[in-house]
GROMACS .gro file of C-alpha atoms in nm:
model
  290
    1VAL     CA    1  -0.002  -0.006  -0.003
    2LEU     CA    2   0.135   0.351  -0.097
    3ALA     CA    3   0.122   0.592   0.198
    4THR     CA    4   0.192   0.964   0.201
    5PRO     CA    5   0.536   1.065   0.242
    6GLY     CA    6   0.472   1.301   0.526
    7ARG     CA    7   0.414   1.603   0.291
    8ASP     CA    8   0.032   1.640   0.191
    9ASP     CA    9  -0.034   2.017   0.210
   10ASP     CA   10  -0.383   1.995   0.110
   11ASN     CA   11  -0.475   1.696   0.305
   12ASP     CA   12  -0.638   1.497   0.047
   13GLY     CA   13  -0.465   1.161   0.088
   14MET     CA   14  -0.261   1.198  -0.201
   15ALA     CA   15   0.132   1.247  -0.172
   16ASP     CA   16   0.194   1.619  -0.328
   17GLU     CA   17   0.512   1.483  -0.513
   18TRP     CA   18   0.263   1.244  -0.712
   19GLU     CA   19   0.028   1.510  -0.755
   20GLU     CA   20   0.296   1.715  -0.875
   21LYS     CA   21   0.423   1.450  -1.122
   22TYR     CA   22   0.060   1.440  -1.292
   23GLY     CA   23  -0.032   1.797  -1.283
   24LEU     CA   24  -0.275   1.776  -1.019
   25ASN     CA   25  -0.325   2.024  -0.758
   26THR     CA   26  -0.121   2.024  -0.440
   27SER     CA   27  -0.308   2.319  -0.289
   28GLY     CA   28  -0.671   2.181  -0.334
   29ASN     CA   29  -0.870   1.873  -0.266
   30ASP     CA   30  -0.884   1.711  -0.599
   31GLY     CA   31  -0.904   1.354  -0.451
   32GLY     CA   32  -1.263   1.292  -0.602
   33LEU     CA   33  -1.167   1.431  -0.965
   34ASP     CA   34  -1.146   1.162  -1.254
   35PRO     CA   35  -0.944   1.364  -1.514
   36ASP     CA   36  -0.884   1.074  -1.744
   37ASN     CA   37  -1.232   0.942  -1.699
   38ASP     CA   38  -1.172   0.595  -1.675
   39GLY     CA   39  -1.389   0.544  -1.357
   40PHE     CA   40  -1.126   0.557  -1.073
   41THR     CA   41  -1.081   0.907  -0.885
   42ASN     CA   42  -0.752   1.043  -0.834
   43TYR     CA   43  -0.780   0.898  -0.489
   44GLU     CA   44  -0.832   0.528  -0.588
   45GLU     CA   45  -0.532   0.557  -0.873
   46PHE     CA   46  -0.301   0.688  -0.592
   47ILE     CA   47  -0.377   0.398  -0.371
   48LEU     CA   48  -0.338   0.150  -0.635
   49GLY     CA   49  -0.062   0.269  -0.804
   50PHE     CA   50  -0.227   0.379  -1.128
   51ASN     CA   51  -0.157   0.669  -1.385
   52PRO     CA   52  -0.431   0.930  -1.291
   53ILE     CA   53  -0.415   1.073  -1.623
   54ILE     CA   54  -0.415   0.767  -1.848
   55TRP     CA   55  -0.735   0.541  -1.892
   56ASN     CA   56  -0.669   0.204  -1.696
   57SER     CA   57  -0.900  -0.051  -1.834
   58GLY     CA   58  -1.008  -0.425  -1.706
   59GLU     CA   59  -1.127  -0.334  -1.352
   60THR     CA   60  -1.450  -0.111  -1.251
   61GLY     CA   61  -1.372   0.144  -0.943
   62GLY     CA   62  -1.504   0.482  -0.823
   63SER     CA   63  -1.843   0.574  -0.780
   64GLY     CA   64  -1.939   0.640  -1.153
   65GLY     CA   65  -1.939   0.985  -1.325
   66SER     CA   66  -2.175   1.238  -1.300
   67VAL     CA   67  -2.316   1.400  -1.659
   68GLY     CA   68  -2.581   1.673  -1.728
   69GLU     CA   69  -2.930   1.627  -1.869
   70PRO     CA   70  -2.942   1.452  -2.200
   71GLY     CA   71  -2.899   1.693  -2.479
   72VAL     CA   72  -2.730   1.928  -2.284
   73GLU     CA   73  -2.353   2.050  -2.302
   74GLU     CA   74  -2.222   2.270  -2.080
   75LYS     CA   75  -1.971   2.529  -2.313
   76GLU     CA   76  -1.685   2.732  -2.123
   77SER     CA   77  -1.444   2.939  -2.255
   78ASP     CA   78  -1.202   2.683  -2.312
   79GLY     CA   79  -1.249   2.300  -2.321
   80VAL     CA   80  -1.414   2.054  -2.601
   81GLU     CA   81  -1.747   2.140  -2.745
   82ILE     CA   82  -1.950   1.930  -2.993
   83ILE     CA   83  -1.977   2.115  -3.319
   84GLU     CA   84  -2.185   1.835  -3.509
   85SER     CA   85  -2.297   1.502  -3.436
   86SER     CA   86  -2.493   1.250  -3.689
   87ASP     CA   87  -2.508   0.851  -3.741
   88SER     CA   88  -2.176   0.845  -3.955
   89GLY     CA   89  -1.988   1.068  -3.692
   90VAL     CA   90  -1.919   1.356  -3.474
   91THR     CA   91  -1.700   1.679  -3.511
   92LEU     CA   92  -1.525   1.800  -3.168
   93GLU     CA   93  -1.349   2.164  -3.123
   94LEU     CA   94  -1.084   2.196  -2.830
   95THR     CA   95  -1.057   2.549  -2.726
   96THR     CA   96  -0.739   2.676  -2.518
   97SER     CA   97  -0.669   3.025  -2.469
   98ASP     CA   98  -0.365   3.044  -2.235
   99ILE     CA   99  -0.075   2.834  -2.072
  100GLN     CA  100   0.087   2.902  -1.739
  101SER     CA  101   0.426   2.773  -1.626
  102LYS     CA  102   0.650   2.702  -1.318
  103GLU     CA  103   1.006   2.662  -1.323
  104LYS     CA  104   1.201   2.345  -1.208
  105THR     CA  105   1.554   2.312  -1.182
  106TYR     CA  106   1.766   2.013  -1.232
  107GLU     CA  107   2.151   1.991  -1.190
  108GLU     CA  108   2.170   2.373  -1.241
  109ILE     CA  109   1.939   2.380  -1.558
  110THR     CA  110   1.613   2.561  -1.559
  111TYR     CA  111   1.291   2.391  -1.694
  112GLN     CA  112   0.962   2.500  -1.734
  113VAL     CA  113   0.646   2.265  -1.637
  114VAL     CA  114   0.371   2.365  -1.817
  115THR     CA  115  -0.012   2.359  -1.751
  116ILE     CA  116  -0.346   2.479  -1.902
  117PRO     CA  117  -0.549   2.678  -1.650
  118GLY     CA  118  -0.861   2.662  -1.856
  119TYR     CA  119  -0.945   2.295  -1.817
  120ILE     CA  120  -0.864   1.995  -1.652
  121HIS     CA  121  -0.622   1.798  -1.830
  122GLY     CA  122  -0.308   1.543  -1.810
  123GLN     CA  123   0.020   1.513  -1.959
  124VAL     CA  124   0.197   1.309  -2.219
  125SER     CA  125   0.328   1.011  -2.032
  126SER     CA  126   0.650   0.909  -2.272
  127VAL     CA  127   0.928   0.883  -2.044
  128GLY     CA  128   1.211   1.133  -2.102
  129LYS     CA  129   1.039   1.318  -2.392
  130PRO     CA  130   0.915   1.692  -2.328
  131GLN     CA  131   0.625   1.720  -2.064
  132VAL     CA  132   0.329   1.895  -2.274
  133PRO     CA  133  -0.027   1.874  -2.178
  134MET     CA  134  -0.251   1.637  -2.304
  135LYS     CA  135  -0.664   1.690  -2.312
  136GLY     CA  136  -0.878   1.355  -2.310
  137VAL     CA  137  -1.231   1.291  -2.372
  138LEU     CA  138  -1.427   0.969  -2.366
  139LEU     CA  139  -1.701   0.921  -2.633
  140GLY     CA  140  -1.987   0.681  -2.672
  141VAL     CA  141  -1.942   0.523  -2.994
  142PRO     CA  142  -2.179   0.292  -3.185
  143SER     CA  143  -2.118  -0.087  -3.151
  144ASP     CA  144  -1.961  -0.288  -3.460
  145SER     CA  145  -1.784   0.053  -3.581
  146SER     CA  146  -1.422   0.111  -3.682
  147ILE     CA  147  -1.341   0.475  -3.584
  148SER     CA  148  -1.103   0.725  -3.780
  149ILE     CA  149  -0.997   1.063  -3.699
  150SER     CA  150  -0.871   1.366  -3.904
  151VAL     CA  151  -0.789   1.711  -3.839
  152LEU     CA  152  -1.028   1.967  -3.981
  153ASP     CA  153  -0.881   2.306  -3.881
  154SER     CA  154  -0.642   2.457  -3.610
  155GLU     CA  155  -0.487   2.772  -3.510
  156TYR     CA  156  -0.184   2.842  -3.308
  157THR     CA  157   0.006   3.117  -3.137
  158THR     CA  158   0.382   3.123  -3.094
  159LEU     CA  159   0.530   3.134  -2.783
  160SER     CA  160   0.942   3.185  -2.742
  161GLY     CA  161   1.170   3.129  -2.434
  162TYR     CA  162   1.077   2.790  -2.322
  163ASN     CA  163   1.278   2.460  -2.221
  164LEU     CA  164   1.011   2.225  -2.085
  165TYR     CA  165   1.115   1.969  -1.839
  166PRO     CA  166   1.074   1.616  -1.955
  167VAL     CA  167   0.868   1.340  -1.831
  168PRO     CA  168   1.024   1.152  -1.536
  169GLN     CA  169   1.048   0.808  -1.461
  170PRO     CA  170   0.780   0.716  -1.190
  171GLU     CA  171   0.946   0.478  -0.916
  172VAL     CA  172   0.811   0.367  -0.584
  173LYS     CA  173   1.070   0.465  -0.335
  174GLU     CA  174   1.111   0.384   0.068
  175SER     CA  175   1.184   0.602   0.342
  176GLU     CA  176   1.197   0.448   0.703
  177SER     CA  177   0.989   0.171   0.579
  178VAL     CA  178   0.716   0.382   0.427
  179LYS     CA  179   0.670   0.359   0.056
  180TYR     CA  180   0.569   0.595  -0.160
  181LEU     CA  181   0.545   0.705  -0.557
  182GLY     CA  182   0.855   0.929  -0.633
  183GLU     CA  183   1.033   0.991  -0.965
  184THR     CA  184   1.391   0.994  -1.141
  185PHE     CA  185   1.509   1.260  -1.366
  186VAL     CA  186   1.529   1.133  -1.766
  187LYS     CA  187   1.586   1.328  -2.070
  188ASP     CA  188   1.577   1.179  -2.412
  189GLU     CA  189   1.870   1.369  -2.542
  190ALA     CA  190   1.809   1.255  -2.913
  191THR     CA  191   1.449   1.437  -2.869
  192TYR     CA  192   1.597   1.751  -2.711
  193HIS     CA  193   1.876   1.790  -3.000
  194THR     CA  194   1.616   1.713  -3.285
  195ASP     CA  195   1.484   2.085  -3.453
  196THR     CA  196   1.128   1.982  -3.469
  197PHE     CA  197   0.832   2.034  -3.298
  198TYR     CA  198   0.693   1.761  -3.031
  199PRO     CA  199   0.471   1.597  -3.002
  200ASP     CA  200   0.399   1.527  -3.409
  201LYS     CA  201   0.025   1.538  -3.378
  202LEU     CA  202  -0.257   1.733  -3.302
  203ALA     CA  203  -0.514   1.435  -3.200
  204GLU     CA  204  -0.537   1.092  -3.206
  205THR     CA  205  -0.766   0.842  -3.063
  206GLY     CA  206  -0.655   0.632  -2.719
  207TYR     CA  207  -0.843   0.365  -2.571
  208THR     CA  208  -1.109   0.203  -2.740
  209GLY     CA  209  -1.335  -0.103  -2.598
  210LEU     CA  210  -1.597  -0.129  -2.341
  211MET     CA  211  -1.651   0.040  -2.025
  212ARG     CA  212  -1.921  -0.117  -1.788
  213ASP     CA  213  -2.067  -0.287  -2.083
  214GLN     CA  214  -2.078   0.053  -2.338
  215ASN     CA  215  -1.882   0.098  -2.645
  216VAL     CA  216  -1.641   0.382  -2.574
  217ALA     CA  217  -1.365   0.551  -2.742
  218GLN     CA  218  -1.083   0.788  -2.582
  219ILE     CA  219  -0.973   1.096  -2.796
  220LYS     CA  220  -0.657   1.267  -2.719
  221PHE     CA  221  -0.567   1.619  -2.804
  222TYR     CA  222  -0.218   1.790  -2.775
  223PRO     CA  223  -0.266   2.162  -2.752
  224VAL     CA  224   0.100   2.216  -2.682
  225HIS     CA  225   0.395   2.156  -2.941
  226PHE     CA  226   0.739   2.221  -2.808
  227ASN     CA  227   1.057   2.266  -3.019
  228PRO     CA  228   1.363   2.172  -2.751
  229VAL     CA  229   1.592   2.333  -3.027
  230THR     CA  230   1.465   2.683  -3.077
  231GLY     CA  231   1.304   2.687  -2.757
  232GLU     CA  232   0.937   2.764  -2.918
  233ILE     CA  233   0.589   2.647  -2.811
  234ARG     CA  234   0.279   2.674  -3.060
  235LEU     CA  235  -0.006   2.689  -2.827
  236TYR     CA  236  -0.313   2.540  -3.046
  237ASN     CA  237  -0.579   2.786  -2.967
  238LYS     CA  238  -0.814   2.593  -3.176
  239ILE     CA  239  -0.804   2.225  -3.263
  240ARG     CA  240  -1.090   2.098  -3.483
  241VAL     CA  241  -1.156   1.723  -3.544
  242ARG     CA  242  -1.388   1.479  -3.729
  243LEU     CA  243  -1.452   1.133  -3.588
  244ASP     CA  244  -1.587   0.874  -3.884
  245PHE     CA  245  -1.758   0.544  -3.783
  246ALA     CA  246  -1.726   0.329  -4.073
  247SER     CA  247  -2.015   0.094  -3.999
  248GLY     CA  248  -2.230  -0.007  -3.714
  249GLY     CA  249  -2.591   0.076  -3.662
  250GLY     CA  250  -2.569   0.206  -3.301
  251ALA     CA  251  -2.743   0.104  -2.995
  252SER     CA  252  -3.027   0.141  -2.775
  253VAL     CA  253  -2.993   0.381  -2.483
  254ARG     CA  254  -2.893   0.207  -2.200
  255ARG     CA  255  -2.880   0.329  -1.811
  256VAL     CA  256  -2.543   0.259  -1.657
  257ALA     CA  257  -2.629   0.115  -1.309
  258TRP     CA  258  -2.421   0.288  -1.011
  259LEU     CA  259  -2.163   0.096  -0.879
  260PRO     CA  260  -2.039   0.200  -0.513
  261SER     CA  261  -1.670   0.235  -0.483
  262LEU     CA  262  -1.458  -0.061  -0.408
  263PHE     CA  263  -1.211   0.089  -0.212
  264THR     CA  264  -1.213   0.258   0.137
  265THR     CA  265  -1.382   0.561   0.136
  266PRO     CA  266  -1.213   0.890   0.260
  267ALA     CA  267  -1.418   1.150   0.454
  268TRP     CA  268  -1.414   1.397   0.169
  269ALA     CA  269  -1.609   1.153  -0.072
  270ASP     CA  270  -1.974   1.158  -0.137
  271SER     CA  271  -2.088   0.800  -0.092
  272SER     CA  272  -2.462   0.874  -0.238
  273PRO     CA  273  -2.538   0.774  -0.601
  274PRO     CA  274  -2.488   1.040  -0.866
  275SER     CA  275  -2.785   1.223  -0.982
  276SER     CA  276  -2.729   1.122  -1.332
  277TYR     CA  277  -2.553   0.839  -1.519
  278LEU     CA  278  -2.336   0.786  -1.818
  279ASP     CA  279  -2.549   0.707  -2.108
  280PHE     CA  280  -2.448   0.617  -2.466
  281SER     CA  281  -2.700   0.593  -2.761
  282GLY     CA  282  -2.690   0.521  -3.111
  283PRO     CA  283  -2.663   0.829  -3.320
  284THR     CA  284  -2.700   1.054  -2.997
  285TYR     CA  285  -2.312   1.078  -2.898
  286LYS     CA  286  -2.265   1.171  -2.528
  287LEU     CA  287  -1.932   1.355  -2.438
  288TYR     CA  288  -1.798   1.243  -2.044
  289LEU     CA  289  -1.591   1.596  -2.052
  290SER     CA  290  -1.330   1.626  -1.785
   0.00000   0.00000   0.00000
């Protein structure tokens, strides 16, 4: 069992080092959030040793997600919006207006860790590569369908003077018989000496499969691209993508039963069933937005 290594400033049961690694909030209680929409809260992923920003399949955990009324999508200034949906696919748009950064030093070299204040997001997980934000959403899709993704439009702003911190190698460390999640600095020198922007894509599909007997697909957006040679960032203020479903006639609306948490419930958690549930239907696609 992982234990908090003495430092937990926001008293949410998760080690601050672990929260900092994955871009979580170390000054506020975010243990009940589920930014990767995999059914496990941040707190549960910490206890299990999972990555809170990458979909974890194969188990069902957490108290389930809560979504708005059917057909109603909340639109903020930043985040993902459904532009159009039909039997054959759906068009999504991610809006990102700004980034923020904090400095981090290793061996007297100053780096920056970049985050996006406008919405909850994760970070890429390729160890040694530049640590850039990744926005993931989970989409209910028709059964027996193949999915293709294409970028329809994008707009970006160029920012200069950055040296992004590389994705560290997570590892379990031990201090006075207490195990905790730490990290080791790793830098992919080949990537950092290549004059090109990383990553090399704006969006892609991630996990596709079943979640509680529902057909789902994860969509990953990469709104921040970094060139380690020039020190430039391309902040993509708009990324519009199209998801096309090659076949499949959809499925009838199914109500997802609420499943209580499989883990010890911390004091802050809401133990009552959510007021609404994650439903998927044939031609009506519902985003489970983080």
